[in-house]
Each structure stands twice: as C-alpha cells, then as structure tokens.
Amino acid sequence: MGSSSSSYAPKTIYLNVDGKVQKVVFSRHCSPCDIKELLCSSSNIPRNTAIMMVDPEGALVSIDPTMPTNSPNSMYKVVPLSTGQLGEKEDMFQNVLSQVAEQFSRAFRINELKTEVTNRLAMLEKRVELEGLKVVEIEKCKNDLKKLRDEMISRVGGRVNCPYKYNLSDDGKKLTPRRDVPSYLKYTLSQETIEALKKPTFDVWHWEHNEMLSCLEYMYHDLGLVKEFNMNPITLKRWLLGIQENYRGNPFHNFRHCFCVSQMMYGMIHLCNLQEKMTLTDMGILMTAAVCHDLDHPGYNNTYQINARTELAVRYNDISPLENHHCAVAFQILSLPECNVFANVDPEAFKQIRQAIITLILATDMARHGEILDSFKQKVDNFDFTNEEHVTCLKMVLIKCCDISNEVRPTEVAEPWVDCLLEEYFMQSDREKSEGLPVAPFMDRDKVTKPTAQIGFIKFVLIPMFETVMKLFPQIEEIMVQPLRDSRDHYEELKQIDDAMTEAQKKKTENMSLGGKKK
C-alpha cells in the first residue's frame, strides 16, 4: 500500500517567456494553485492573474502536477486570461472539442491524446463547477483559507502544513502539506454496479480510489442525505477527498478498509430496511461514522499505543486513544469551510449529530465489545424503535458489525484482507519485540497462522454478534450469517490440514533421528 518513492521526484517543464527559455521545477505534490503562482512568477505576470498554458500548437495544457513534461524544443507559453476568455461553458467546451479534433488530425498518438482529453475535460469541469458557486461563497472560502494559511505560517515559521492532516511519523513531525482539493473524475455507475453496491457480496478489490470516492458520493445522494442536510454537492466531493487523503497507506487500516466498512453499512441499511425504521438523520450518522471511523490510523493498535506511552495514549489518558484520535481528525476536517458537509444544519442539530458520530466511532474499540453486545442483547427481544436508547445501541452494534465484516463477504474477497491484517499485526509485533514491549500471541509471526487467527474470532466474536442482530433482522441470516458459518468451517478444515502436515513432519523428523542413532 502507499505510493512508490518515484512519485516524489520533481517535475520539470520549459516556458517561452518573451522568446527566452525559462525552466520551471516543482514537486509532484504541489497544488495547482501553487503551480499557477510559480508559472505567473516565471512569466513576469502578476500573481493573482487568471492564466492558461498552451503548447507550441496552441493546445491547452492542464495546470496541475499531472501535466505532461516538455523540452526546450517544444516550450509551453503562459497566457493571461481576459474576462471574455472565462465566458460561457458552451464556448469553453467547443474550444476543447476543436482542440481534440486538431490532435486527432495529427499523427494519431492515441495514448497521448487520451491523456490530453482527460486533462482538458477535468479542467472544464472544474471551471464549470466553480462558476456555479456563488461569488459570496467563493470570497468567503478565499478569506477563510487565507486566515488559515497566515495562522499556520505564524506558528511554524513560514512552513505551511496541512491544517488537519495528522500523519504523525515516528518522530512526531507532521508530514507533507495537503494538496489543493481538485474535483476528482466523475464516473457513471452502471445499473449493475448500483445494485451490487447494496449487497455484502460487493467486490471491493476491483476499484481505484477515485472510483471508490464516486461510489461513496453516490451513496450519499441515493440515501437522500445530500437533500436532507442541504449539502453543497461540491463540498461533498471536497469532504470525501479530504477523508481519503487522511487515511494512511497501512496494509489493512487504509482508505479501502474505510470504503469496505461504508459499503457494508450502505448494504445493511438496504438489507434491513433501516430507512423505514430510522430517520434520515440516523442514516447520515451511520454513514458518516463509517466513513470517518479509522481516520489517520497509524497501523499500531491501542495496546501498542498504551504500552509504548505514545503521544496519543498520553493525550487521551489510555482511554481508546485511536478511536478518540479518529474522531478528532474527522471533526477537524469538518471544521474547514470547504469540507463542511453539515454547514447548512442548525447548530443545535449539529451538536446532536456530532455527539452521535463520536459515540459510534468510539464504539469500534474492540476493548468495549463485550459491554456493547451485552447491552444490545438485553434490548433485542423487546426492541423499541421509538426508544432513543435502543436505537443508539443498535447503531453502535451496526457499525461494529460493518467494521469487522470482511468474513461476511465471499472467500475470494475476504481472504486477502486476512493477509493484510496479519501483515499489519506482524509489523506491530516486530516493533514490540525490538522495543521490549509485550507481544500478543495472535500477532506474533512465529505463533499465528491464518486458520488460528480466524477460527476463534469468527466463532466467539463474529457469529454471536451477527446472530444477535439476526433476531431483530431475520433477513440477514442467508446473506450474512451463513457465510460466517461457512468461513468458520473453511478455516477449521485448513487447520486440520495444517495439523496433519505438522504431525507428519514431526514423525519424519523423529524417524530420521532414530535412523541416525541406529547407525
């Protein structure tokens, strides 16, 4: 997981500035805004001027970290835009189409052409969306961002860091600044995908990050949450992108896991007909808690945090340090005006939504598993959907189910997650050994196997919890509970095979030893 080191290499382009060659070098992680300022400065153009960049044939070049590189023999030129050039969307689209046609007329360089078309359409979409925002809102966002930038500069002596990205490295320093939030590519979901999204059998391994973002965006629209909370659709896109940027590249606790949990929640909402039994506010709380539940997970669990006396453990007094951290990062993202999907919610209502989301995220601490499940068991036989305490307890159990639901999925989807989880466990146990800290047997690469890791967890955690939920929603037995029973049987068969192989190897070793003694 995570980016390869080559993605950090700087990028170089060449500009034609009054007939002279101007070399421009920038990081691939610069924001489009920073690149524009750099281009203006290099071309002797005032910093806040709206600009476009063209190649020697006059074709537009996207101004972002993915722009194609060039050479001194094919220099780009930076051109200031007049008000007229920022006119109607139709004119802009016609201009893009004419430039695409011109490219087709040359050399038929298919791969390069596809890249250019994608970049230009993305630029057009971004401009169209920005034009759709009210001028007042744009100015407010600019002022808020300027204040945040000035505040961060004053705090860290001129180095601008992301105001909410918590990626704390081992030495406690914050990592790279947050890139400017662009609009990710839109994907048109097929009817087949739309139906598959509602089922636990959905294969989460076939999707890129941008596609998963579009699926999450669709879920919010489909459930009626955008309308219910009067969300700005552009703000929803920015918020989801901000969420994705704040999941680390861990083997298991990463953005794909976030998507897994959120998709399972969406599936359970449909499977259990929760929209008929709970409010849209409850739906929003369930989905948002699922999306945010592991934000900035460092890849080392609460036991390590507490034993190693990390900054998080000290900050939260050893009480669910990771889950408290996930909540804090979630609401720091929401505190940014451009990412606040609840900006149009009444302040008093937002306080209740905030508290409910915190309650659900804190419920994902497995140290509280027995306490939460016992509370639900006491209510399930006489469950009352009009009782707020009952509904809150159900929501806590639902997010717990979704968080650890991989074994509900088909074997080919679930089993790779076991490998990812064991890899993360082994990373932690190796570190614990090197630091002289206690090591849990189920995390020790010298003691655990796939079957031993899964059998006990499925038998004593997953099946009892899902069978309890089944009392309230009998329809989950076939599609959720039975796969868990099948998974238990699968791993028990694997354990029998492993045990037989171990016994055979043991006998072979003993026979060899006896043979040696006879000689």
Tab-separated table of N, CA and C in Angstrom, residues 184 212-218 220 234-246 255 291 333 339 341:
chain	number	residue	atom	x	y	z
A	184	TYR	N	-12.267	15.283	-8.379
A	184	TYR	CA	-11.830	14.040	-8.976
A	184	TYR	C	-12.760	13.696	-10.138
A	212	MET	N	-13.888	4.636	-5.905
A	212	MET	CA	-14.494	4.445	-4.582
A	212	MET	C	-15.091	5.765	-4.068
A	213	LEU	N	-14.406	6.878	-4.343
A	213	LEU	CA	-14.928	8.189	-3.953
A	213	LEU	C	-16.264	8.450	-4.641
A	214	SER	N	-16.353	8.130	-5.925
A	214	SER	CA	-17.599	8.340	-6.663
A	214	SER	C	-18.708	7.430	-6.131
A	215	CYS	N	-18.358	6.207	-5.740
A	215	CYS	CA	-19.355	5.303	-5.155
A	215	CYS	C	-19.885	5.858	-3.829
A	216	LEU	N	-18.987	6.375	-2.996
A	216	LEU	CA	-19.415	6.973	-1.726
A	216	LEU	C	-20.307	8.188	-1.973
A	217	GLU	N	-19.922	9.002	-2.948
A	217	GLU	CA	-20.729	10.173	-3.311
A	217	GLU	C	-22.127	9.727	-3.733
A	218	TYR	N	-22.188	8.663	-4.541
A	218	TYR	CA	-23.490	8.138	-4.987
A	218	TYR	C	-24.336	7.697	-3.788
A	220	TYR	N	-24.409	8.783	-0.722
A	220	TYR	CA	-24.980	9.942	-0.017
A	220	TYR	C	-26.162	10.526	-0.789
A	234	ILE	N	-20.578	20.113	-4.290
A	234	ILE	CA	-19.135	20.320	-4.464
A	234	ILE	C	-18.426	20.144	-3.125
A	235	THR	N	-19.054	20.613	-2.053
A	235	THR	CA	-18.486	20.432	-0.712
A	235	THR	C	-18.411	18.945	-0.359
A	236	LEU	N	-19.429	18.177	-0.762
A	236	LEU	CA	-19.420	16.731	-0.521
A	236	LEU	C	-18.215	16.089	-1.197
A	237	LYS	N	-17.935	16.492	-2.440
A	237	LYS	CA	-16.781	15.952	-3.158
A	237	LYS	C	-15.486	16.313	-2.437
A	238	ARG	N	-15.363	17.586	-2.005
A	238	ARG	CA	-14.139	18.026	-1.316
A	238	ARG	C	-13.971	17.280	0.002
A	239	TRP	N	-15.071	17.098	0.730
A	239	TRP	CA	-15.011	16.404	2.017
A	239	TRP	C	-14.540	14.962	1.830
A	240	LEU	N	-15.115	14.263	0.856
A	240	LEU	CA	-14.720	12.878	0.619
A	240	LEU	C	-13.260	12.787	0.216
A	241	LEU	N	-12.792	13.731	-0.601
A	241	LEU	CA	-11.389	13.721	-0.999
A	241	LEU	C	-10.489	14.005	0.208
A	242	GLY	N	-10.929	14.935	1.071
A	242	GLY	CA	-10.183	15.215	2.304
A	242	GLY	C	-10.122	13.985	3.203
A	243	ILE	N	-11.214	13.234	3.274
A	243	ILE	CA	-11.245	11.990	4.045
A	243	ILE	C	-10.217	11.003	3.488
A	244	GLN	N	-10.258	10.807	2.164
A	244	GLN	CA	-9.346	9.849	1.536
A	244	GLN	C	-7.882	10.215	1.790
A	245	GLU	N	-7.564	11.512	1.733
A	245	GLU	CA	-6.188	11.960	1.932
A	245	GLU	C	-5.706	11.726	3.359
A	246	ASN	N	-6.642	11.561	4.285
A	246	ASN	CA	-6.257	11.409	5.684
A	246	ASN	C	-6.355	9.975	6.189
A	255	PHE	N	-7.649	3.480	3.213
A	255	PHE	CA	-8.894	4.018	2.653
A	255	PHE	C	-9.783	2.913	2.075
A	291	VAL	N	-17.558	6.228	7.387
A	291	VAL	CA	-16.539	6.852	6.537
A	291	VAL	C	-15.354	7.343	7.370
A	333	ILE	N	-11.468	18.012	9.957
A	333	ILE	CA	-11.777	18.120	8.531
A	333	ILE	C	-13.091	18.881	8.349
A	339	CYS	N	-14.956	21.922	3.388
A	339	CYS	CA	-15.212	20.488	3.584
A	339	CYS	C	-16.395	20.220	4.511
A	341	VAL	N	-19.735	19.402	5.241
A	341	VAL	CA	-20.981	18.950	4.626
A	341	VAL	C	-22.196	19.241	5.510
